[in-house]
mmCIF file of N, CA, C and O in Angstrom:
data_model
loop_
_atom_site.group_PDB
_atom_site.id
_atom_site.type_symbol
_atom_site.label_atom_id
_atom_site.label_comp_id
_atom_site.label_asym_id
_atom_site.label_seq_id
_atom_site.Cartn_x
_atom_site.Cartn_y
_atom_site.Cartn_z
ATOM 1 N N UNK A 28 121.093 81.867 105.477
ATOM 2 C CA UNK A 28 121.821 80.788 104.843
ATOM 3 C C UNK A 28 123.322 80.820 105.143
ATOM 4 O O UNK A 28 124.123 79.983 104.728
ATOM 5 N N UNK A 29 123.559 81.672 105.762
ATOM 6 C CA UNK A 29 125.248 82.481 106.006
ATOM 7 C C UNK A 29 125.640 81.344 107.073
ATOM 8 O O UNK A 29 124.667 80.805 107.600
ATOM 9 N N UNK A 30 126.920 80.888 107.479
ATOM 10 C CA UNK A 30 127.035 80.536 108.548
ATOM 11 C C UNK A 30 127.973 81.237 109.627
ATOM 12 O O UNK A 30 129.121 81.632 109.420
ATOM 13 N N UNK A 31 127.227 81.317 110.872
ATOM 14 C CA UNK A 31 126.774 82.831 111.713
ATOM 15 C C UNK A 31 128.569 83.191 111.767
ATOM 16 O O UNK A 31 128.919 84.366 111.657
ATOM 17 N N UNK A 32 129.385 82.329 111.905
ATOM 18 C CA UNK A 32 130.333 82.354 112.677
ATOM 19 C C UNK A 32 131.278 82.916 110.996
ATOM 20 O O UNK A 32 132.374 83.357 111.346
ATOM 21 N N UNK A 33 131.170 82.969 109.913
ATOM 22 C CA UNK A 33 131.798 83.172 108.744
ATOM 23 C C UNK A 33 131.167 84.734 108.376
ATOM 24 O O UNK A 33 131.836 85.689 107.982
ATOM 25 N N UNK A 34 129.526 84.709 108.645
ATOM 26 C CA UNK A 34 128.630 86.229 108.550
ATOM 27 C C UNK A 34 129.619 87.033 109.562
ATOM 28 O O UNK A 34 129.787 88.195 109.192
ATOM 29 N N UNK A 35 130.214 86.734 110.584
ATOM 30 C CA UNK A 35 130.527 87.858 111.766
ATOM 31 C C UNK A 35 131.971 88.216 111.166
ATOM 32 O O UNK A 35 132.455 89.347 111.200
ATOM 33 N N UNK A 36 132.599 87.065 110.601
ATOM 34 C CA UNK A 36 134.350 87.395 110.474
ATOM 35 C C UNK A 36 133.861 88.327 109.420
ATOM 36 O O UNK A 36 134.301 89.450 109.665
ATOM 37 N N UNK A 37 133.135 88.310 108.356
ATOM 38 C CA UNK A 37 132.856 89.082 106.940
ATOM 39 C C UNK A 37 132.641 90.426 107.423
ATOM 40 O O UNK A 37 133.253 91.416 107.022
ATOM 41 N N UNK A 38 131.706 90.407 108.339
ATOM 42 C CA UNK A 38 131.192 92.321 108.640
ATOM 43 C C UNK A 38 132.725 92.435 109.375
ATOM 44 O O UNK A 38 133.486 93.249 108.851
ATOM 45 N N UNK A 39 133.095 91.881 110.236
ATOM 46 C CA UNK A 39 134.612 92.224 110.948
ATOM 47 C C UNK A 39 135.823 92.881 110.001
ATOM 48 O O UNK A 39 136.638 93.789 110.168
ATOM 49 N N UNK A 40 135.536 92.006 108.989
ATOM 50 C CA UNK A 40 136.607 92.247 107.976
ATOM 51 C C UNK A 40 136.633 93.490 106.999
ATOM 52 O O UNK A 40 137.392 94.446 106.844
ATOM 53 N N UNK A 41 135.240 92.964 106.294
ATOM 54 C CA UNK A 41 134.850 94.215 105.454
ATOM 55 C C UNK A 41 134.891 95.417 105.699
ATOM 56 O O UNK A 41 135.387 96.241 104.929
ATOM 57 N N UNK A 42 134.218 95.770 107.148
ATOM 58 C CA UNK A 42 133.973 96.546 107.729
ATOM 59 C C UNK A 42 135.349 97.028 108.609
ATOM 60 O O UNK A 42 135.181 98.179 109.012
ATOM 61 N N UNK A 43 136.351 96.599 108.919
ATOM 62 C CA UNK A 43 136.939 97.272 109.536
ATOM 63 C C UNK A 43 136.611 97.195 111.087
ATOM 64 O O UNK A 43 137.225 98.093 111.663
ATOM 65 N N UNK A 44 136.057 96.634 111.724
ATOM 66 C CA UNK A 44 135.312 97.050 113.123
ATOM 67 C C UNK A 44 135.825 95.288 113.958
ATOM 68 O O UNK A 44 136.521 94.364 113.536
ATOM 69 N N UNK A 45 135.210 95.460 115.014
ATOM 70 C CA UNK A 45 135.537 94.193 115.931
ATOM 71 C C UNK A 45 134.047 94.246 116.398
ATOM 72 O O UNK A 45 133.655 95.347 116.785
ATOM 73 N N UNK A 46 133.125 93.160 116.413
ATOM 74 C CA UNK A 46 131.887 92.999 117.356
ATOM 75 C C UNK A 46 131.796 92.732 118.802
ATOM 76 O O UNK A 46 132.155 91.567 118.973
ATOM 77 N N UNK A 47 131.579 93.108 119.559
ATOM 78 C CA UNK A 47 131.185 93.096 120.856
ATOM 79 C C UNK A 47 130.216 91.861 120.605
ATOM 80 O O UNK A 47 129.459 91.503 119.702
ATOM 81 N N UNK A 48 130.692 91.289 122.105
ATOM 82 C CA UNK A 48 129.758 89.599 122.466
ATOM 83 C C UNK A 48 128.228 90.387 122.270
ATOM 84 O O UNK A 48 127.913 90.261 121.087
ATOM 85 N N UNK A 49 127.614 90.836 122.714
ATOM 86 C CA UNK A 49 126.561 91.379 122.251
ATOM 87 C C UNK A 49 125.973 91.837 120.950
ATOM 88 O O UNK A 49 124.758 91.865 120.755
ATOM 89 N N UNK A 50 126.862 92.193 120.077
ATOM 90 C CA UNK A 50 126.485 92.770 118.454
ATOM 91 C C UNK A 50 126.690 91.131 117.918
ATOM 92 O O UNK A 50 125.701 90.729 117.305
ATOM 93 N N UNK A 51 127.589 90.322 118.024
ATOM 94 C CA UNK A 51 127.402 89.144 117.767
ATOM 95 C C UNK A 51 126.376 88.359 118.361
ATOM 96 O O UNK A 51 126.496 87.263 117.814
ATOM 97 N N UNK A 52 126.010 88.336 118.675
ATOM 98 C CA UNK A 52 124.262 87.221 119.437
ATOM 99 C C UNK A 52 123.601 88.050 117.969
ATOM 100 O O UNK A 52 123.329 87.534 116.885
ATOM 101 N N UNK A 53 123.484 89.332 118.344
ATOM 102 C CA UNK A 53 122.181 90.363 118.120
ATOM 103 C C UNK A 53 122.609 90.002 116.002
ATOM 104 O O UNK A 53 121.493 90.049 115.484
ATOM 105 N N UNK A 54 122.967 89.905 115.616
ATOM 106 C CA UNK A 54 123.406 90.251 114.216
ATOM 107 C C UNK A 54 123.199 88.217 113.848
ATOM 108 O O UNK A 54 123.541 87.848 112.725
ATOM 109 N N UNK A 55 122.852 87.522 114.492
ATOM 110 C CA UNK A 55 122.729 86.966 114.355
ATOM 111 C C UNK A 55 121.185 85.979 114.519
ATOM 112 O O UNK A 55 120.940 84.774 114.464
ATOM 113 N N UNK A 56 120.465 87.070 114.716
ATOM 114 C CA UNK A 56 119.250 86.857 115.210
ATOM 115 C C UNK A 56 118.480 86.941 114.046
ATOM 116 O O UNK A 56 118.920 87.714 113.195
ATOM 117 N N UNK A 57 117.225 86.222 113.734
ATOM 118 C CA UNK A 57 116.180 86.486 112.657
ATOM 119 C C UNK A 57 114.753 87.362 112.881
ATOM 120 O O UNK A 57 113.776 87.158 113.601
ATOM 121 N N UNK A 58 115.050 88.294 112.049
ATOM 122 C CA UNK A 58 115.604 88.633 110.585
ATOM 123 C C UNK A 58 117.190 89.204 110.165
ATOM 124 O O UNK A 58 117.551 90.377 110.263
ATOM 125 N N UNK A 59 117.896 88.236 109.753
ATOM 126 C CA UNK A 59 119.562 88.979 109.712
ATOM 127 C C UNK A 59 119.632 89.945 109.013
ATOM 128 O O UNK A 59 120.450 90.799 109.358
ATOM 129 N N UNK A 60 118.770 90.202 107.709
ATOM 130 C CA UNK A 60 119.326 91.095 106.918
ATOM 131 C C UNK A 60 118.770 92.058 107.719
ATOM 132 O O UNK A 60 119.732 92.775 107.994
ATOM 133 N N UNK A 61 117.625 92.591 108.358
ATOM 134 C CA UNK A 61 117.017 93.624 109.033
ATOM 135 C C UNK A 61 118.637 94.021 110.275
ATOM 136 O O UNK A 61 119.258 95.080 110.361
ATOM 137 N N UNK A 62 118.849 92.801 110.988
ATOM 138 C CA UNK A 62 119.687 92.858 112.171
ATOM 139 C C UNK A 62 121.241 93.459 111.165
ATOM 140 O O UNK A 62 121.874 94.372 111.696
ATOM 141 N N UNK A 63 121.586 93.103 110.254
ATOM 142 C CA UNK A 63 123.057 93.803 109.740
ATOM 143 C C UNK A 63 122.173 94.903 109.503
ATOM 144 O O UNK A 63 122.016 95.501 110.567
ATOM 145 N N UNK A 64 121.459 95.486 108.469
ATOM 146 C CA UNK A 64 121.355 96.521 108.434
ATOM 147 C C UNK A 64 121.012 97.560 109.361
ATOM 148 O O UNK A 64 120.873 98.741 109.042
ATOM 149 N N UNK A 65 120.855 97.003 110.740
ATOM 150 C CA UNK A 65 120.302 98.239 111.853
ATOM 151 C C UNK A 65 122.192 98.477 112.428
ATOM 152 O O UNK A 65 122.748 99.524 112.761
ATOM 153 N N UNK A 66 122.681 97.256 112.362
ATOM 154 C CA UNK A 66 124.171 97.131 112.916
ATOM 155 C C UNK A 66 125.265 98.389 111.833
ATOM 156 O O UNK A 66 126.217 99.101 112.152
ATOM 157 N N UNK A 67 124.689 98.222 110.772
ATOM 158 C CA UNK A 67 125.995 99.347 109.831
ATOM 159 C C UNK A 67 125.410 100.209 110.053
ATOM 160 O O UNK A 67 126.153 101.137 109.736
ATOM 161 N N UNK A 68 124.354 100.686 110.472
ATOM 162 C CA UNK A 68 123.637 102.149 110.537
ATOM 163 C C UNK A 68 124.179 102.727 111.677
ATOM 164 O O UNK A 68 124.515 103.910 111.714
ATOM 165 N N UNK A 69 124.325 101.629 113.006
ATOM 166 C CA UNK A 69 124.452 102.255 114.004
ATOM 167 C C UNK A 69 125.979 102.654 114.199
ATOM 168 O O UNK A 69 126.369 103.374 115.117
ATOM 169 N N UNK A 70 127.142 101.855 112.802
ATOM 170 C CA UNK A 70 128.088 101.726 113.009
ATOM 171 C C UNK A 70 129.204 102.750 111.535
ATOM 172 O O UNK A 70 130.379 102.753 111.168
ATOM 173 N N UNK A 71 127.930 103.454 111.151
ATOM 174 C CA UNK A 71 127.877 104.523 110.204
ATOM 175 C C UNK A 71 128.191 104.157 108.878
ATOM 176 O O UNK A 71 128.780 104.964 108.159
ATOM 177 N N UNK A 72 127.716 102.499 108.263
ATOM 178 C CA UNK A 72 127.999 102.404 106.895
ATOM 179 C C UNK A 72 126.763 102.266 106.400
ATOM 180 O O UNK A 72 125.753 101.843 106.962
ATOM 181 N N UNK A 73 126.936 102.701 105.176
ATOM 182 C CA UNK A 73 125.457 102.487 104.128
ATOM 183 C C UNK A 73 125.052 100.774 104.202
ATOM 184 O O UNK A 73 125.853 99.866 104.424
ATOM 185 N N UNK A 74 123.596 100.642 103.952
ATOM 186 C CA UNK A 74 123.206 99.226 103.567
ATOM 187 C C UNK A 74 123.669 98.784 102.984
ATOM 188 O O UNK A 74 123.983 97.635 103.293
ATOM 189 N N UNK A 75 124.146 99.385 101.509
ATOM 190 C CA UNK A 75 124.885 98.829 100.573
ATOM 191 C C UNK A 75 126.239 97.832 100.628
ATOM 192 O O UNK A 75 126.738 97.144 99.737
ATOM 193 N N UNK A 76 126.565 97.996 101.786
ATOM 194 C CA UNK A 76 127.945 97.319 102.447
ATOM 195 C C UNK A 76 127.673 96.033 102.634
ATOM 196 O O UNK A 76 128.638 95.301 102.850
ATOM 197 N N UNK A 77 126.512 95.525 102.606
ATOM 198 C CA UNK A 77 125.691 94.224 102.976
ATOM 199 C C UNK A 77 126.236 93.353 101.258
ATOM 200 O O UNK A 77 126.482 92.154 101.129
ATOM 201 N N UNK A 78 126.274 94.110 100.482
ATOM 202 C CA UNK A 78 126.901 93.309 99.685
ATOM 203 C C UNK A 78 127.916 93.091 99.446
ATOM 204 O O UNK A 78 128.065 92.406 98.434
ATOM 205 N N UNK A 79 129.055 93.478 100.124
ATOM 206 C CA UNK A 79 130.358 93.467 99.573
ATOM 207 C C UNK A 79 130.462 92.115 101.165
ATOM 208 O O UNK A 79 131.341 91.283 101.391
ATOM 209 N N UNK A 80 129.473 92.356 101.779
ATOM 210 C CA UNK A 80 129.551 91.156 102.785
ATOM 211 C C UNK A 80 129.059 89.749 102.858
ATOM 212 O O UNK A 80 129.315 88.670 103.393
ATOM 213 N N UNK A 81 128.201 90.336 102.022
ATOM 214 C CA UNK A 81 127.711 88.980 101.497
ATOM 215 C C UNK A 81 128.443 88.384 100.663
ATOM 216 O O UNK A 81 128.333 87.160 100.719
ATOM 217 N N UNK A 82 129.470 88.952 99.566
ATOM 218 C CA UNK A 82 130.466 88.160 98.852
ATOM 219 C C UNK A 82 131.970 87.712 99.264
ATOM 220 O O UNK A 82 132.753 86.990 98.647
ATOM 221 N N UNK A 83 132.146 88.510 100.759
ATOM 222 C CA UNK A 83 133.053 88.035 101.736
ATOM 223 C C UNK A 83 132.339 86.547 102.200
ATOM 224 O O UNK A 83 133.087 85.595 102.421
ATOM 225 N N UNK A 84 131.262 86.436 102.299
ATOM 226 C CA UNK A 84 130.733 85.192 103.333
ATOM 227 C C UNK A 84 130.598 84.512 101.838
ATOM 228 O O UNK A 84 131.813 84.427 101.659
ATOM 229 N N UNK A 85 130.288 84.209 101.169
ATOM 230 C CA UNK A 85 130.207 83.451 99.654
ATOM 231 C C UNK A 85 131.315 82.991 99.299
ATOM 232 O O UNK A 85 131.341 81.801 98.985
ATOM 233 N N UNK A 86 132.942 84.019 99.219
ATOM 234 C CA UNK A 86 134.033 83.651 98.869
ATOM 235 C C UNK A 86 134.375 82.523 100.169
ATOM 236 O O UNK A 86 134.821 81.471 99.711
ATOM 237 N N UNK A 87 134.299 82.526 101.156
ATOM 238 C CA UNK A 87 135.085 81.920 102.397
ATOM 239 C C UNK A 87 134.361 80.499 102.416
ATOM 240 O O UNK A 87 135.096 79.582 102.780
ATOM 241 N N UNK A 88 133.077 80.159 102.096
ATOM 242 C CA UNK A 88 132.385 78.705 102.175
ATOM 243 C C UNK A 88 132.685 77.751 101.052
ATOM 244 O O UNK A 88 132.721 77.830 99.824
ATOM 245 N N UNK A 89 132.847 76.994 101.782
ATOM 246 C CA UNK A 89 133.015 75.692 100.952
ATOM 247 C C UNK A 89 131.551 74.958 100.630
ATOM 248 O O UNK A 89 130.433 75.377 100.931
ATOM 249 N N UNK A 90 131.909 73.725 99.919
ATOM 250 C CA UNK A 90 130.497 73.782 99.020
ATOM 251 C C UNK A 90 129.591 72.994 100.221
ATOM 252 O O UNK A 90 128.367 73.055 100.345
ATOM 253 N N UNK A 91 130.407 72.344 100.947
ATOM 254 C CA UNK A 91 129.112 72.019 101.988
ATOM 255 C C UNK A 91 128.673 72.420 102.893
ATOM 256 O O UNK A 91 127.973 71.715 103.619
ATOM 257 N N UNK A 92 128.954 73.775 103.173
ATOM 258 C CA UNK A 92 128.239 74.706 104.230
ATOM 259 C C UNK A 92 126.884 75.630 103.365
ATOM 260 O O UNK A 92 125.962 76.330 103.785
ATOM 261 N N UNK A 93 127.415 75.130 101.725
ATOM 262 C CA UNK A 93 126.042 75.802 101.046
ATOM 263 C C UNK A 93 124.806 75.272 101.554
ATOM 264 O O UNK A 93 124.759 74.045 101.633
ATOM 265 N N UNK A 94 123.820 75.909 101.907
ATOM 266 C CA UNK A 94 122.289 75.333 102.306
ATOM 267 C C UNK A 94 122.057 74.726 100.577
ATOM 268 O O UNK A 94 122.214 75.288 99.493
ATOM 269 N N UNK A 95 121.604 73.284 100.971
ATOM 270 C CA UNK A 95 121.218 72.543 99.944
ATOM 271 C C UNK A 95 120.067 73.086 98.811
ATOM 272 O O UNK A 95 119.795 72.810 97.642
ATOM 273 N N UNK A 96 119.649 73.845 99.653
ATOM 274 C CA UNK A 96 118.247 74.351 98.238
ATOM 275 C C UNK A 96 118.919 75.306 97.789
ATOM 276 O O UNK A 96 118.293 75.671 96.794
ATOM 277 N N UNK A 97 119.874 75.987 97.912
ATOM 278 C CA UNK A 97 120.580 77.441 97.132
ATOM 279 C C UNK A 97 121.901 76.436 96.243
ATOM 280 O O UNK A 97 122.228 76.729 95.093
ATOM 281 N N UNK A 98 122.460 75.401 96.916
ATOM 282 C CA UNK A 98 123.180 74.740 95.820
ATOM 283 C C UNK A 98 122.542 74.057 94.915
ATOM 284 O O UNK A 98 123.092 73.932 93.821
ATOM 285 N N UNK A 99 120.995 73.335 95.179
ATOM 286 C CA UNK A 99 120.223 73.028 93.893
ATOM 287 C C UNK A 99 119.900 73.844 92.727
ATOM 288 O O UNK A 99 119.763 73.389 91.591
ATOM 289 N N UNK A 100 119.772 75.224 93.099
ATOM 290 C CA UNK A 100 119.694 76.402 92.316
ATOM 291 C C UNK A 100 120.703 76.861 91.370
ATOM 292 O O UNK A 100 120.617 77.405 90.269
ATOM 293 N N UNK A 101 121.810 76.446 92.191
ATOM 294 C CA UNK A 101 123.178 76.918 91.350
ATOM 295 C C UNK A 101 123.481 75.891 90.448
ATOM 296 O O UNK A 101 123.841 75.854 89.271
ATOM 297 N N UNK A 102 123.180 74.880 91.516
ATOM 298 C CA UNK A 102 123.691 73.465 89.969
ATOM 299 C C UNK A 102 122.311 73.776 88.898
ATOM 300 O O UNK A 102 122.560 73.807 87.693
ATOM 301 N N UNK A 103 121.339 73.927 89.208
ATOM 302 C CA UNK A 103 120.691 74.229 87.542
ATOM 303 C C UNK A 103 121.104 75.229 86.731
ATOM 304 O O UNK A 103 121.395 75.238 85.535
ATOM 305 N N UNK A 104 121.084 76.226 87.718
ATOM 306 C CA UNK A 104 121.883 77.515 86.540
ATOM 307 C C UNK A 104 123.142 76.718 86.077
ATOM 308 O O UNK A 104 123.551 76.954 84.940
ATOM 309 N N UNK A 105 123.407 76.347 86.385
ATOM 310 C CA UNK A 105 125.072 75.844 86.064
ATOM 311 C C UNK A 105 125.165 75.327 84.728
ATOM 312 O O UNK A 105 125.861 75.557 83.739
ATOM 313 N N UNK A 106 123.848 74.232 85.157
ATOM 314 C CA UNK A 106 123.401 73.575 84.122
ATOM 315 C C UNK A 106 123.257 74.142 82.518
ATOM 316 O O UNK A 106 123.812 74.066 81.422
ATOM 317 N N UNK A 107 122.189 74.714 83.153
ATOM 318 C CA UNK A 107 121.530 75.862 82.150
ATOM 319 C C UNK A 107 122.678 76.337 80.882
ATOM 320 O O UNK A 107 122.707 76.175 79.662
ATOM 321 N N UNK A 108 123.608 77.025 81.921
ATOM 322 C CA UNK A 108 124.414 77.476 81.279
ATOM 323 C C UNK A 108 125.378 76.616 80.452
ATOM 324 O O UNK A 108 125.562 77.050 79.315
ATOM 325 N N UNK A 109 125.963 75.615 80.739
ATOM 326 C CA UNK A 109 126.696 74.722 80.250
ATOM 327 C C UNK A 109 125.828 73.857 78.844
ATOM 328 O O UNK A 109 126.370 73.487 77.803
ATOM 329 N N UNK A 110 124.588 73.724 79.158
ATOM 330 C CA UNK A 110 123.911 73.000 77.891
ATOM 331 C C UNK A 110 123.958 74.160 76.636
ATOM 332 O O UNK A 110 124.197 73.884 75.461
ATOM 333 N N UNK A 111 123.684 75.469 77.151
ATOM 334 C CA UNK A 111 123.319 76.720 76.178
ATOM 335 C C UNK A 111 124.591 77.596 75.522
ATOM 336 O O UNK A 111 124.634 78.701 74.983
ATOM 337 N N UNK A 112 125.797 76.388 75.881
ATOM 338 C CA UNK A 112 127.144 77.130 75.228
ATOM 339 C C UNK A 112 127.283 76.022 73.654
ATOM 340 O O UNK A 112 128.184 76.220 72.838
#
């Protein structure tokens, strides 16, 4: 759901590292979460780093690069929440 080119600046950033034209194709390939996690292993960070990257790529998107079925999700929680205050 990431968009590839915002997923690569996030591991770049988070991570400290620069991708090679090659780790970029490859980290971008499906299954991504399998492909980052073989990429921090080989690049000596825990899996766990996948989340602090995933909220790098979350903070940086705007609302219309959200994939529409994960913003339908959020506007109900949203919902949810706003009726139940």
């Amino acid at each position: 759901y990431y968009p590839s080119e915002k997923l690569i600046e996030a591991i770049e950033s988070v991570c400290g590292i620069k991708l090679d034209e090659e780790e970029r194709k490859r980290i971008v390939e499906i299954p991504r979460s399998k492909k980052i996690e073989e990429l921090l292993k080989s690049k000596g960070f825990s899996k766990g780093k996948k989340v602090d990257i995933g909220i790098k790529v979350a903070e940086s998107m705007s609302v219309d690069e959200i994939d529409d079925e994960i913003r339908g999700i959020l506007e109900r929680i949203y919902s949810s929440l706003k009726i139940g205050r």
